[in-house]
Amino acid sequence: MSQSLLPMPQALLYSFRRCPYAMRARAAIASAGIEVRLREVMLKRKPTQLLAINPKGTVPVLQLEDKVLTESLDIMVWALGQRDPHHLFVKDQEPQLQLIRQMDKEFKPWLDKYKYADRYPQHGADHYRSQCLEFLAPLELRLAKQAFLYGPTPSLADLAVFPFVRQFAMVDNNWFEAALPGLAAWLTSWLQGPLFSAIMTQYVEFADRGAEHSFGDCQLSRLV
């Protein structure tokens, strides 16, 4: 299926508020201070316009004049390539990308099994949590030495990872805070910061002919 591109300069973002992939794409766009048109979709009612440019029906999707980006990490890199006022992606680019890809490809499948352990009765939730911990323990060690994953200030990796750590914490927050106090404090700083507030605004669903919203022109003085 050919991709239909917009004959207009402003980018169009298809998003779903609670999706962690969409969350981190919005975080990068908001931190860059780039205004886009946002269409909030419900994954049970995917609009035909979304399916026309991304037959998989996944979000986020960013529709540009000359291309369509269907991977959240690609959207993040695009946004920070336009503007990066908070210097999120100016150092250790390849190590950051490697960490993000590892979390996406290896940690996320275990996270899904931990979240929905009743759907995977081969093992108990404790087993799936222990598998997740193999990826989170190194992050805890990093945060014992510094405020963020790549130093004293936030990075692309922080933005990309925190929505998934948030999902992990929500399964058993008491255990999370006791077992991973550094990661818990780091996550709290994101969840209580202005960036998270900016990206979690609730929007009316688009649903083929519904509402379209302006998003991203936040000009945030700080993220956390």
Short mmCIF file of C-alpha atoms in Angstrom, two decimals:
data_model
loop_
_atom_site.label_atom_id
_atom_site.label_comp_id
_atom_site.label_asym_id
_atom_site.label_seq_id
_atom_site.Cartn_x
_atom_site.Cartn_y
_atom_site.Cartn_z
CA MET A 1 0.00 0.00 0.00
CA SER A 2 1.43 3.38 -0.95
CA GLN A 3 1.88 6.04 1.71
CA SER A 4 -0.23 9.17 1.30
CA LEU A 5 1.74 12.23 2.34
CA LEU A 6 0.45 15.59 3.50
CA PRO A 7 0.88 18.58 1.14
CA MET A 8 1.50 20.89 4.10
CA PRO A 9 4.52 21.78 6.22
CA GLN A 10 3.19 20.92 9.65
CA ALA A 11 3.73 17.37 10.84
CA LEU A 12 0.78 15.20 11.86
CA LEU A 13 1.10 12.85 14.83
CA TYR A 14 -1.21 9.91 15.47
CA SER A 15 -1.04 9.09 19.16
CA PHE A 16 -2.71 7.18 21.97
CA ARG A 17 -2.35 8.82 25.38
CA ARG A 18 -1.52 5.73 27.46
CA CYS A 19 0.75 3.95 24.97
CA PRO A 20 4.35 4.15 26.26
CA TYR A 21 5.74 4.33 22.72
CA ALA A 22 3.45 7.25 21.90
CA MET A 23 4.26 8.78 25.27
CA ARG A 24 7.96 8.95 24.56
CA ALA A 25 7.40 10.30 21.06
CA ARG A 26 5.29 13.10 22.53
CA ALA A 27 7.99 13.68 25.16
CA ALA A 28 10.64 14.25 22.50
CA ILE A 29 8.38 16.53 20.46
CA ALA A 30 7.39 18.55 23.53
CA SER A 31 10.98 18.82 24.78
CA ALA A 32 11.98 20.08 21.34
CA GLY A 33 9.17 22.62 21.42
CA ILE A 34 7.96 21.61 17.94
CA GLU A 35 4.30 22.17 17.16
CA VAL A 36 2.53 19.29 15.42
CA ARG A 37 -1.06 18.41 14.68
CA LEU A 38 -2.18 15.58 16.95
CA ARG A 39 -4.89 13.04 16.34
CA GLU A 40 -5.74 11.00 19.42
CA VAL A 41 -6.83 7.51 18.42
CA MET A 42 -8.32 4.56 20.24
CA LEU A 43 -6.67 1.30 19.24
CA LYS A 44 -10.05 -0.46 19.19
CA ARG A 45 -11.29 2.09 16.64
CA LYS A 46 -8.35 2.83 14.37
CA PRO A 47 -9.18 5.59 11.88
CA THR A 48 -8.92 4.80 8.19
CA GLN A 49 -6.45 7.66 7.73
CA LEU A 50 -4.02 5.97 10.13
CA LEU A 51 -4.38 2.58 8.46
CA ALA A 52 -3.80 4.17 5.06
CA ILE A 53 -0.28 5.29 6.03
CA ASN A 54 0.51 2.51 8.52
CA PRO A 55 -1.38 -0.72 7.77
CA LYS A 56 -0.05 -2.23 11.00
CA GLY A 57 -2.27 0.22 12.85
CA THR A 58 0.33 0.92 15.53
CA VAL A 59 1.06 4.27 17.14
CA PRO A 60 2.82 6.60 17.24
CA VAL A 61 2.94 7.57 13.59
CA LEU A 62 4.36 10.88 12.38
CA GLN A 63 3.29 12.00 8.92
CA LEU A 64 5.68 14.49 7.31
CA GLU A 65 5.72 16.12 3.89
CA ASP A 66 8.19 13.64 2.45
CA LYS A 67 7.93 10.53 4.65
CA VAL A 68 6.03 8.67 7.34
CA LEU A 69 7.73 7.58 10.58
CA THR A 70 6.14 4.57 12.25
CA GLU A 71 8.71 3.87 14.99
CA SER A 72 8.76 5.90 18.19
CA LEU A 73 12.56 6.05 18.35
CA ASP A 74 12.71 7.40 14.80
CA ILE A 75 10.21 10.09 15.78
CA MET A 76 12.28 11.01 18.82
CA VAL A 77 15.49 11.30 16.81
CA TRP A 78 13.66 13.35 14.16
CA ALA A 79 12.25 15.76 16.75
CA LEU A 80 15.56 16.32 18.51
CA GLY A 81 17.24 16.68 15.13
CA GLN A 82 15.01 19.69 14.50
CA ARG A 83 15.55 21.32 17.87
CA ASP A 84 17.23 20.16 21.06
CA PRO A 85 17.04 23.06 23.53
CA HIS A 86 17.61 20.80 26.53
CA HIS A 87 20.66 19.09 24.97
CA LEU A 88 19.16 15.63 25.26
CA PHE A 89 21.04 14.06 22.38
CA VAL A 90 24.39 15.79 22.19
CA LYS A 91 26.58 13.11 23.78
CA ASP A 92 26.98 9.32 23.78
CA GLN A 93 24.48 8.94 20.96
CA GLU A 94 25.28 5.35 19.99
CA PRO A 95 25.39 4.00 23.57
CA GLN A 96 22.04 5.67 24.22
CA LEU A 97 20.52 4.12 21.12
CA GLN A 98 21.90 0.71 22.06
CA LEU A 99 20.37 0.95 25.54
CA ILE A 100 17.00 2.01 24.15
CA ARG A 101 16.97 -0.80 21.59
CA GLN A 102 17.90 -3.33 24.25
CA MET A 103 15.05 -2.17 26.46
CA ASP A 104 12.64 -2.30 23.52
CA LYS A 105 13.65 -5.69 22.18
CA GLU A 106 14.59 -7.57 25.35
CA PHE A 107 13.07 -5.86 28.39
CA LYS A 108 9.63 -5.02 26.92
CA PRO A 109 8.60 -8.65 26.23
CA TRP A 110 9.36 -9.58 29.85
CA LEU A 111 7.54 -6.46 31.04
CA ASP A 112 4.42 -7.51 29.15
CA LYS A 113 4.54 -10.95 30.75
CA TYR A 114 5.01 -9.39 34.18
CA LYS A 115 2.08 -7.02 33.67
CA TYR A 116 -0.19 -9.78 32.39
CA ALA A 117 1.21 -12.79 34.23
CA ASP A 118 -2.18 -14.51 34.27
CA ARG A 119 -1.97 -14.74 30.48
CA TYR A 120 1.38 -16.54 30.71
CA PRO A 121 0.80 -19.34 33.25
CA GLN A 122 4.07 -21.09 32.36
CA HIS A 123 5.63 -19.06 35.18
CA GLY A 124 4.52 -16.85 38.03
CA ALA A 125 4.75 -13.07 38.18
CA ASP A 126 7.86 -13.29 40.36
CA HIS A 127 9.73 -15.10 37.59
CA TYR A 128 8.82 -12.46 35.01
CA ARG A 129 9.74 -9.72 37.45
CA SER A 130 13.16 -11.29 38.00
CA GLN A 131 13.75 -11.29 34.26
CA CYS A 132 12.85 -7.58 34.12
CA LEU A 133 15.20 -6.93 37.00
CA GLU A 134 18.17 -8.07 34.92
CA PHE A 135 17.65 -4.98 32.77
CA LEU A 136 16.63 -2.58 35.53
CA ALA A 137 19.43 -3.41 37.99
CA PRO A 138 22.13 -1.82 35.74
CA LEU A 139 19.98 1.32 35.53
CA GLU A 140 19.76 1.37 39.33
CA LEU A 141 23.57 1.25 39.49
CA ARG A 142 23.84 4.15 37.06
CA LEU A 143 21.43 6.24 39.11
CA ALA A 144 23.36 5.57 42.30
CA LYS A 145 26.17 7.64 40.78
CA GLN A 146 24.29 10.32 38.87
CA ALA A 147 20.89 11.96 38.59
CA PHE A 148 20.08 10.66 35.11
CA LEU A 149 21.06 7.71 32.95
CA TYR A 150 23.85 9.53 31.11
CA GLY A 151 25.01 12.10 33.61
CA PRO A 152 23.74 15.03 35.66
CA THR A 153 21.18 16.15 33.07
CA PRO A 154 18.41 14.34 31.16
CA SER A 155 19.11 12.53 27.90
CA LEU A 156 17.22 10.91 25.06
CA ALA A 157 17.59 7.59 26.90
CA ASP A 158 15.79 8.95 29.96
CA LEU A 159 12.86 10.07 27.81
CA ALA A 160 12.73 6.76 25.96
CA VAL A 161 12.92 4.51 29.00
CA PHE A 162 10.83 6.17 31.71
CA PRO A 163 7.38 5.32 30.23
CA PHE A 164 8.26 1.62 30.39
CA VAL A 165 9.70 1.83 33.90
CA ARG A 166 6.45 3.54 34.84
CA GLN A 167 4.52 0.52 33.59
CA PHE A 168 6.80 -1.81 35.54
CA ALA A 169 6.33 0.20 38.74
CA MET A 170 2.56 0.22 38.40
CA VAL A 171 2.36 -3.58 38.77
CA ASP A 172 3.63 -3.48 42.37
CA ASN A 173 4.79 -0.01 43.35
CA ASN A 174 5.62 -0.91 46.96
CA TRP A 175 8.01 -3.64 45.82
CA PHE A 176 9.47 -1.34 43.17
CA GLU A 177 10.23 1.48 45.61
CA ALA A 178 11.82 -0.88 48.13
CA ALA A 179 13.90 -2.87 45.64
CA LEU A 180 14.97 -0.07 43.29
CA PRO A 181 15.01 3.18 45.30
CA GLY A 182 17.25 5.04 42.87
CA LEU A 183 15.12 4.15 39.90
CA ALA A 184 11.99 4.97 41.90
CA ALA A 185 13.29 8.45 42.74
CA TRP A 186 14.31 9.00 39.11
CA LEU A 187 10.86 7.93 37.90
CA THR A 188 9.15 10.18 40.43
CA SER A 189 11.15 13.16 39.18
CA TRP A 190 9.79 12.54 35.69
CA LEU A 191 6.22 11.91 36.75
CA GLN A 192 6.12 15.07 38.84
CA GLY A 193 7.88 17.23 36.26
CA PRO A 194 6.41 19.70 33.76
CA LEU A 195 7.21 17.54 30.73
CA PHE A 196 5.06 14.63 31.91
CA SER A 197 2.22 17.00 32.68
CA ALA A 198 2.49 18.47 29.17
CA ILE A 199 2.39 15.13 27.40
CA MET A 200 -0.46 13.59 29.38
CA THR A 201 -3.17 16.08 28.47
CA GLN A 202 -6.37 14.28 27.54
CA TYR A 203 -7.65 14.92 24.03
CA VAL A 204 -10.91 14.14 22.29
CA GLU A 205 -10.66 11.08 20.05
CA PHE A 206 -10.16 11.71 16.32
CA ALA A 207 -12.12 8.68 14.98
CA ASP A 208 -11.96 9.42 11.21
CA ARG A 209 -13.62 12.83 11.31
CA GLY A 210 -13.10 13.91 14.88
CA ALA A 211 -11.07 16.54 16.62
CA GLU A 212 -7.51 17.50 15.74
CA HIS A 213 -5.30 19.27 18.26
CA SER A 214 -2.18 21.39 18.37
CA PHE A 215 0.57 19.77 20.39
CA GLY A 216 4.21 20.29 21.29
CA ASP A 217 4.79 24.03 21.26
CA CYS A 218 5.48 23.93 24.99
CA GLN A 219 8.71 25.94 25.31
CA LEU A 220 9.44 24.23 28.63
CA SER A 221 12.13 25.88 30.72
CA ARG A 222 12.84 22.52 32.37
CA LEU A 223 11.71 18.93 31.92
CA VAL A 224 11.92 17.58 35.48
#
